[in-house]
Tab-separated table of C-alpha atoms in Angstrom:
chain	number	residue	atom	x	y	z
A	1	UNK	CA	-59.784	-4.669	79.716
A	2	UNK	CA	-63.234	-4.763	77.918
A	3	UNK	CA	-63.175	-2.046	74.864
A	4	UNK	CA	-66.067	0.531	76.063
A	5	UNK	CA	-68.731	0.741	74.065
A	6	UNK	CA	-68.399	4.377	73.337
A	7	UNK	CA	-65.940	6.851	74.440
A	8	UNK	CA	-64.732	7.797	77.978
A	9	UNK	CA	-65.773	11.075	78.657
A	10	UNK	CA	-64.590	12.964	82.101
A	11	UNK	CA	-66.745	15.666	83.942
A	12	UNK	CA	-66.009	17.984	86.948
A	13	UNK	CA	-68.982	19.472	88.973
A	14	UNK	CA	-68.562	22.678	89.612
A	15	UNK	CA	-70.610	23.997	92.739
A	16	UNK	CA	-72.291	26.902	92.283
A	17	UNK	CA	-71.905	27.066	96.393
A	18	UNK	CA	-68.399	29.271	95.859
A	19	UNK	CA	-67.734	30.738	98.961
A	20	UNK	CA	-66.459	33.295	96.202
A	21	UNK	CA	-67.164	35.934	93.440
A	22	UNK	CA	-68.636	34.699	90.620
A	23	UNK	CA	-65.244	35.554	88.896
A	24	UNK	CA	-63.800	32.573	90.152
A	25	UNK	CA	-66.265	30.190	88.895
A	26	UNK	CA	-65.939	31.571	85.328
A	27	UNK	CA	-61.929	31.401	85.599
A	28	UNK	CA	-62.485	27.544	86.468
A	29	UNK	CA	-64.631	26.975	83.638
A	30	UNK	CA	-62.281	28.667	81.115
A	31	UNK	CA	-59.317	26.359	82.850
A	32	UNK	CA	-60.837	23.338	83.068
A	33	UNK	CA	-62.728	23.595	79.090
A	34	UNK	CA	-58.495	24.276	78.365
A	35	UNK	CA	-57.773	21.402	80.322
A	36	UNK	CA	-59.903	19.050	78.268
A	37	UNK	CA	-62.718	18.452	80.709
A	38	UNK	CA	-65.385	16.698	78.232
A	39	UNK	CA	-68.696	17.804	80.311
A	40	UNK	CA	-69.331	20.320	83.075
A	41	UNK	CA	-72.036	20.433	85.747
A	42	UNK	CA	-73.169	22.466	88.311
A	43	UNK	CA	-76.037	21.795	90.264
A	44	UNK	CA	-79.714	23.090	91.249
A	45	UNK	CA	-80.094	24.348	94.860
A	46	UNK	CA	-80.139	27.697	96.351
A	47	UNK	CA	-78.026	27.317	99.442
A	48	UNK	CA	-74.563	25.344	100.002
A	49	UNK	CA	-74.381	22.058	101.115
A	50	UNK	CA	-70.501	22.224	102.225
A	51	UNK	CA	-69.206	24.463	104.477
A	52	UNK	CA	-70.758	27.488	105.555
A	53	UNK	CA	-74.705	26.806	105.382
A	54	UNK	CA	-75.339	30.343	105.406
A	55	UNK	CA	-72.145	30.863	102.467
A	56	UNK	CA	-72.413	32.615	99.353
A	57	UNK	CA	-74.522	30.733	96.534
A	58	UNK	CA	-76.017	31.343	93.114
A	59	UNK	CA	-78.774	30.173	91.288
A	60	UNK	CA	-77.971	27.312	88.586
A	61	UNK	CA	-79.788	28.037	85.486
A	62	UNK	CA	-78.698	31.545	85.369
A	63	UNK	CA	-75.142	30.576	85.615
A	64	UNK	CA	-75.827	27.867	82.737
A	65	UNK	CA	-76.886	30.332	80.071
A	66	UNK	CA	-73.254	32.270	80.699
A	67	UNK	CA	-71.371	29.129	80.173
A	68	UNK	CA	-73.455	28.759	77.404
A	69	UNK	CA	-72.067	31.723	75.542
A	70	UNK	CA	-68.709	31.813	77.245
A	71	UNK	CA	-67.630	28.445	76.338
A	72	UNK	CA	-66.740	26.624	72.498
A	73	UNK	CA	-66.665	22.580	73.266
A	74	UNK	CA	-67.709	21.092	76.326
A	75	UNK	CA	-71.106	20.032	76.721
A	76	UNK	CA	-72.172	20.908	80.038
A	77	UNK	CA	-75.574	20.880	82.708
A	78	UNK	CA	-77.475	20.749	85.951
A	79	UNK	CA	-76.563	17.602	88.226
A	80	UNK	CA	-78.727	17.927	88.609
A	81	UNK	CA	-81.802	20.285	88.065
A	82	UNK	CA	-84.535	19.750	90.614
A	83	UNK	CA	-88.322	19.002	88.800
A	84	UNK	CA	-90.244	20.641	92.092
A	85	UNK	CA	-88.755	24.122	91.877
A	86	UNK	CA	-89.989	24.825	88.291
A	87	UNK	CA	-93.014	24.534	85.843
A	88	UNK	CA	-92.561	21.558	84.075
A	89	UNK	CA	-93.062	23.500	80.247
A	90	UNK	CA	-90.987	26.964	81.799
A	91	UNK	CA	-88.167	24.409	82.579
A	92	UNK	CA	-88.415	23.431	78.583
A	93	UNK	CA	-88.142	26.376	77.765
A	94	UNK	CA	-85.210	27.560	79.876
A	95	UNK	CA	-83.617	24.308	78.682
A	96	UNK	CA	-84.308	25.057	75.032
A	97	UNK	CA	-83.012	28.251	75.235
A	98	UNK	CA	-79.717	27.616	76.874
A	99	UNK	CA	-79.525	24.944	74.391
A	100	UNK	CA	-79.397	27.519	71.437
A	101	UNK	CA	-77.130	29.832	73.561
A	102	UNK	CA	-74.637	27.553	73.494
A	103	UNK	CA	-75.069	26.468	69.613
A	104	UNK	CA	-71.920	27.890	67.917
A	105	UNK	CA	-71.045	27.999	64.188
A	106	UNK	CA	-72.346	25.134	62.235
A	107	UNK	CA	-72.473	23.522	65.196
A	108	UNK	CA	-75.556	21.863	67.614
A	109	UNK	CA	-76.058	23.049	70.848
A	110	UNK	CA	-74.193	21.259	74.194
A	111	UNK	CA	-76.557	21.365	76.995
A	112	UNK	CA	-77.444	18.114	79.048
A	113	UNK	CA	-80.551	18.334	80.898
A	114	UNK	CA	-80.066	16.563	84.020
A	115	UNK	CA	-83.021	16.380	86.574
A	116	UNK	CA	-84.190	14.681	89.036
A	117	UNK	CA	-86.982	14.766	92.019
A	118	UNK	CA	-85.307	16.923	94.933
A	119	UNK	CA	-84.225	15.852	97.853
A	120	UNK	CA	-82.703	19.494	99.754
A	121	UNK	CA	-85.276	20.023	102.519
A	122	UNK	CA	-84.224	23.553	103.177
A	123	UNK	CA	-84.558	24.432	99.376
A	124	UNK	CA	-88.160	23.548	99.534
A	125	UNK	CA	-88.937	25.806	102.931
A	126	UNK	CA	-87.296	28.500	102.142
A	127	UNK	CA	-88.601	29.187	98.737
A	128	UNK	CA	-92.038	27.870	99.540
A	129	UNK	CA	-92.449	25.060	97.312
A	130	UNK	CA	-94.074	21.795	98.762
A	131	UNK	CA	-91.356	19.319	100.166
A	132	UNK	CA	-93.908	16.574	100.155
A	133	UNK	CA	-92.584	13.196	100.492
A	134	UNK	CA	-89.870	10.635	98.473
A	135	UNK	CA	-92.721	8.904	96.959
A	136	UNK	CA	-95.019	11.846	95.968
A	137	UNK	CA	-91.951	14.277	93.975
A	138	UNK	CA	-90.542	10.925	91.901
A	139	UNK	CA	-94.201	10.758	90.489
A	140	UNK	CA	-94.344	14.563	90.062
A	141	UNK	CA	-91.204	13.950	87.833
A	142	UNK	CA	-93.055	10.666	86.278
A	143	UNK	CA	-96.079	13.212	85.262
A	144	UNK	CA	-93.198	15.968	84.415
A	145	UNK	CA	-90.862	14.292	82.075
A	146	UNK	CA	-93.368	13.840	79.447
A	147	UNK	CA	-94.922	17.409	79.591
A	148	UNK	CA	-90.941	18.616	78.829
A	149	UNK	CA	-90.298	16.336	75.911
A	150	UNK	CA	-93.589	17.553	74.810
A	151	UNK	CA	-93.000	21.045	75.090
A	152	UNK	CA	-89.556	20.493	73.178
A	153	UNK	CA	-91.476	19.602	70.386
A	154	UNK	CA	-94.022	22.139	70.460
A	155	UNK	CA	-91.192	25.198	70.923
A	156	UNK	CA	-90.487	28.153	68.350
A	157	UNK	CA	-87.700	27.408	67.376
A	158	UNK	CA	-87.301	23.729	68.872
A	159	UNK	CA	-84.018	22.397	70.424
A	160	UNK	CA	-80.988	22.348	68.216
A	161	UNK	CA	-81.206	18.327	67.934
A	162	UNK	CA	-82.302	16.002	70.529
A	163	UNK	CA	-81.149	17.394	73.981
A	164	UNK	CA	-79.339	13.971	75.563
A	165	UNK	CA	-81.294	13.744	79.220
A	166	UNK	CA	-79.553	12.554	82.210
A	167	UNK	CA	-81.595	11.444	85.352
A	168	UNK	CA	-79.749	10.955	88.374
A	169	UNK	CA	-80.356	8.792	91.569
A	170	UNK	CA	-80.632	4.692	91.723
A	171	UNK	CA	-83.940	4.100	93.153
A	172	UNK	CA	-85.207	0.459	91.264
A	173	UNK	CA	-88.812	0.537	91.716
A	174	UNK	CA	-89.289	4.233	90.230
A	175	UNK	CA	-86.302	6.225	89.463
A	176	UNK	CA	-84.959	3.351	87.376
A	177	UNK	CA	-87.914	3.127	85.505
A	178	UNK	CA	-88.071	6.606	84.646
A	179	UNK	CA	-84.432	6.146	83.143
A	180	UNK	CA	-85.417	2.816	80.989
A	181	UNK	CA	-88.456	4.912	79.883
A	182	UNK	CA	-86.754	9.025	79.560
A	183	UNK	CA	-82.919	9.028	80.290
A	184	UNK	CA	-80.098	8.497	77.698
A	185	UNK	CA	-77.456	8.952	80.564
A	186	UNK	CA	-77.791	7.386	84.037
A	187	UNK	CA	-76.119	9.045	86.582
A	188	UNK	CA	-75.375	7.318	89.986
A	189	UNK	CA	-73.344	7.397	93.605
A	190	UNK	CA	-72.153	3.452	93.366
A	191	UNK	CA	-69.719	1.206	93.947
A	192	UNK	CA	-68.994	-1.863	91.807
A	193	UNK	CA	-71.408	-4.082	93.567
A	194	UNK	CA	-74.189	-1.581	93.986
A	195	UNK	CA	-73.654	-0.532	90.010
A	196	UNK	CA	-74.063	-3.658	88.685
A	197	UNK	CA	-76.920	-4.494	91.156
A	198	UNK	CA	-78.648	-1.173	89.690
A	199	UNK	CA	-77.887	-2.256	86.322
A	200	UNK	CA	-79.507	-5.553	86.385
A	201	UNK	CA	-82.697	-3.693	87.478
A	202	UNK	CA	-82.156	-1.177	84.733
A	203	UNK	CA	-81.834	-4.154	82.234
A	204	UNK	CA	-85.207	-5.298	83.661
A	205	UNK	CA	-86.764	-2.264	83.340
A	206	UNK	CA	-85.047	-1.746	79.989
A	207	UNK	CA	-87.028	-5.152	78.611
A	208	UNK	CA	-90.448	-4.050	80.174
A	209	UNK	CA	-90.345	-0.682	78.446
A	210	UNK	CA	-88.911	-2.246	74.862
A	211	UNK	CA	-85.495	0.118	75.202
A	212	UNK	CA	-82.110	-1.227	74.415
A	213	UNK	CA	-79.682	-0.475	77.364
A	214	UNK	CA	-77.258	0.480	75.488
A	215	UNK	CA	-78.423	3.141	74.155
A	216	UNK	CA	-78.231	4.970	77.526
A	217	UNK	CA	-74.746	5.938	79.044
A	218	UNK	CA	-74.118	5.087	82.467
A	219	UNK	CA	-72.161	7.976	84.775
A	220	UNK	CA	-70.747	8.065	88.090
A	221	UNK	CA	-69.302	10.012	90.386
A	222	UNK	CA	-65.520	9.936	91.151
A	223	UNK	CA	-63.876	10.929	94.932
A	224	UNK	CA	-61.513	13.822	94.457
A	225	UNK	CA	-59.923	12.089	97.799
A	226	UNK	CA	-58.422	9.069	95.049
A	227	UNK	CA	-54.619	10.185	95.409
A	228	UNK	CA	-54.588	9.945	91.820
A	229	UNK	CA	-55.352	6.263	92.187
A	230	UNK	CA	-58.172	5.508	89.596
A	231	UNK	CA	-57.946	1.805	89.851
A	232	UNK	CA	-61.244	1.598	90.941
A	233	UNK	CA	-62.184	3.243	88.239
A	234	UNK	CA	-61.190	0.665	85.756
A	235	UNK	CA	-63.792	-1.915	87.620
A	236	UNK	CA	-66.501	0.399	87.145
A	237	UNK	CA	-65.391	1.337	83.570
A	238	UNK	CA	-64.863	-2.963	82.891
A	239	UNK	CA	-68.674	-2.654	84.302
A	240	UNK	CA	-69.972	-0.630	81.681
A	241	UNK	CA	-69.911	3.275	83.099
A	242	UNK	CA	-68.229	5.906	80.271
A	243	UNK	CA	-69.239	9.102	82.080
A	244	UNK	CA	-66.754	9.954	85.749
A	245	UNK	CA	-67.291	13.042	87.521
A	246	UNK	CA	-65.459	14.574	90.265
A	247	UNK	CA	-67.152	17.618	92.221
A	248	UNK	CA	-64.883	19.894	93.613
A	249	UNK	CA	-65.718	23.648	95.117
A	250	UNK	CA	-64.317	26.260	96.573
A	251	UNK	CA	-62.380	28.092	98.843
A	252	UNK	CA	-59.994	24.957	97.343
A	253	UNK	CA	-60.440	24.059	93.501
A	254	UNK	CA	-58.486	21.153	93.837
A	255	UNK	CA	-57.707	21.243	89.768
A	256	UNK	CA	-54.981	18.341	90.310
A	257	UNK	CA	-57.418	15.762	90.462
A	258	UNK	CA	-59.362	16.772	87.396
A	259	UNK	CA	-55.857	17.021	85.492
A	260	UNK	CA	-55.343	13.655	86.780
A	261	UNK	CA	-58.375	12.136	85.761
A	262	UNK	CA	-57.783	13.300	82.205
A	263	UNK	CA	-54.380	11.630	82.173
A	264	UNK	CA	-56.781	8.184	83.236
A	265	UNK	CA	-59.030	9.046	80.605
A	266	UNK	CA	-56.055	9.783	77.665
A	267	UNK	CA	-54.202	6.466	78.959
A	268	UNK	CA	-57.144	4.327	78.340
């Protein structure tokens, strides 16, 4: 097997969509930081998207800033946070802020500032923001992503070092682009053949903007259905991804599969 070209990091996605108390989300955060989960996620919507539609739900950001404080090592984020549902320089801020939140002794801060366009239809109705179409929110996050590294720059204190930003869908005429240009992780839903389809677009993209693909890690997502059988795994990690990520969400944490992805991870 090809030596990766940096280290293999696991995440778990934990969805804010509990069908729970709150109390149960912050026990699985303590458990799986304890477990040696390297990043955790949860995502940016306001209603579930398993289960019962009408289930119990809480709002992402808000839940970020307490892991913030309540954890020590992981780095953690949206997967990711949605560009339409926020002012491009508030979201900045809120970013920045968690950032410091989460900066402990001597020590940088952990967030990762995953975003993309929106896709959640109901999201958008509900809390009256303009659904529009595909096309129209990727350039809203083309005009966006500038106006939030700029505001980084501009903030009072400004981020505790360069907060790593992870864009997430596989779209090659735009969303691709706006990684080659913005991202320094990649975050996608592919197999093998679709992954390094995506990545020989990125590589284009990559040489029209004058960025080195490597500098920008490449994550995917991981079935918690596996049975503990990561094989596939090793053709995606032989194809260059570092970052795997299993979602999993109540009423059934199903922590076995995380612990068994970190045995993958410590036998590499």
């Amino acid at each position: 097997m090809t030596t990766p070209s940096r280290p293999v990091r696991v995440g778990v996605q934990l969805a804010p969509q509990h069908h729970s108390s709150y109390a149960e989300i912050r026990d699985a955060v303590v458990r799986l930081e304890d477990m040696g989960i390297d990043v955790l996620f949860n995502w940016d919507h306001f209603f579930p998207l398993s289960g019962d539609p009408e289930g119990t739900h809480f709002e992402g950001w808000s839940m970020l800033a307490a892991w913030a404080e309540q954890t020590s090592r992981v780095q953690f984020g949206p997967l990711v946070t949605c560009n339409s549902y926020r002012n491009p320089e508030l979201l900045a801020d809120m970013a920045r802020t968690v950032d410091h939140i989460s900066k402990k002794d001597g020590d940088t801060g952990r967030l990762i500032f995953g975003i993309g366009s929106g896709w959640f239809e109901r999201d958008y109705v509900e809390y009256g923001y303009d659904f529009g179409t595909v096309g129209s929110r990727l350039d809203a996050l083309a005009e966006d992503l500038p106006r939030i590294e700029s505001r980084w720059s501009k903030l009072n204190p400004q981020p505790t070092r360069h907060i790593p930003v992870l864009i997430g869908g596989g779209g090659e005429k735009k969303t691709l682009r706006l990684v080659a240009k913005h991202a320094d992780i990649w975050h996608s839903f592919s197999d093998v053949e679709t992954l390094n389809r995506k990545l020989a677009v990125l590589d284009e993209w990559c040489a029209k903007e004058g960025r080195d693909r490597s500098e920008i890690e490449i994550s995917t997502a991981v079935r918690a259905d596996s049975g503990g059988d990561y094989s596939p795994l090793d053709a995606q990690l032989e194809a260059g991804v570092t970052l795997f990520t299993l979602s999993i969400t109540a009423p059934d944490l199903d922590f076995a599969a995380a612990e068994s992805l970190v045995r993958w991870r410590d036998s590499l």
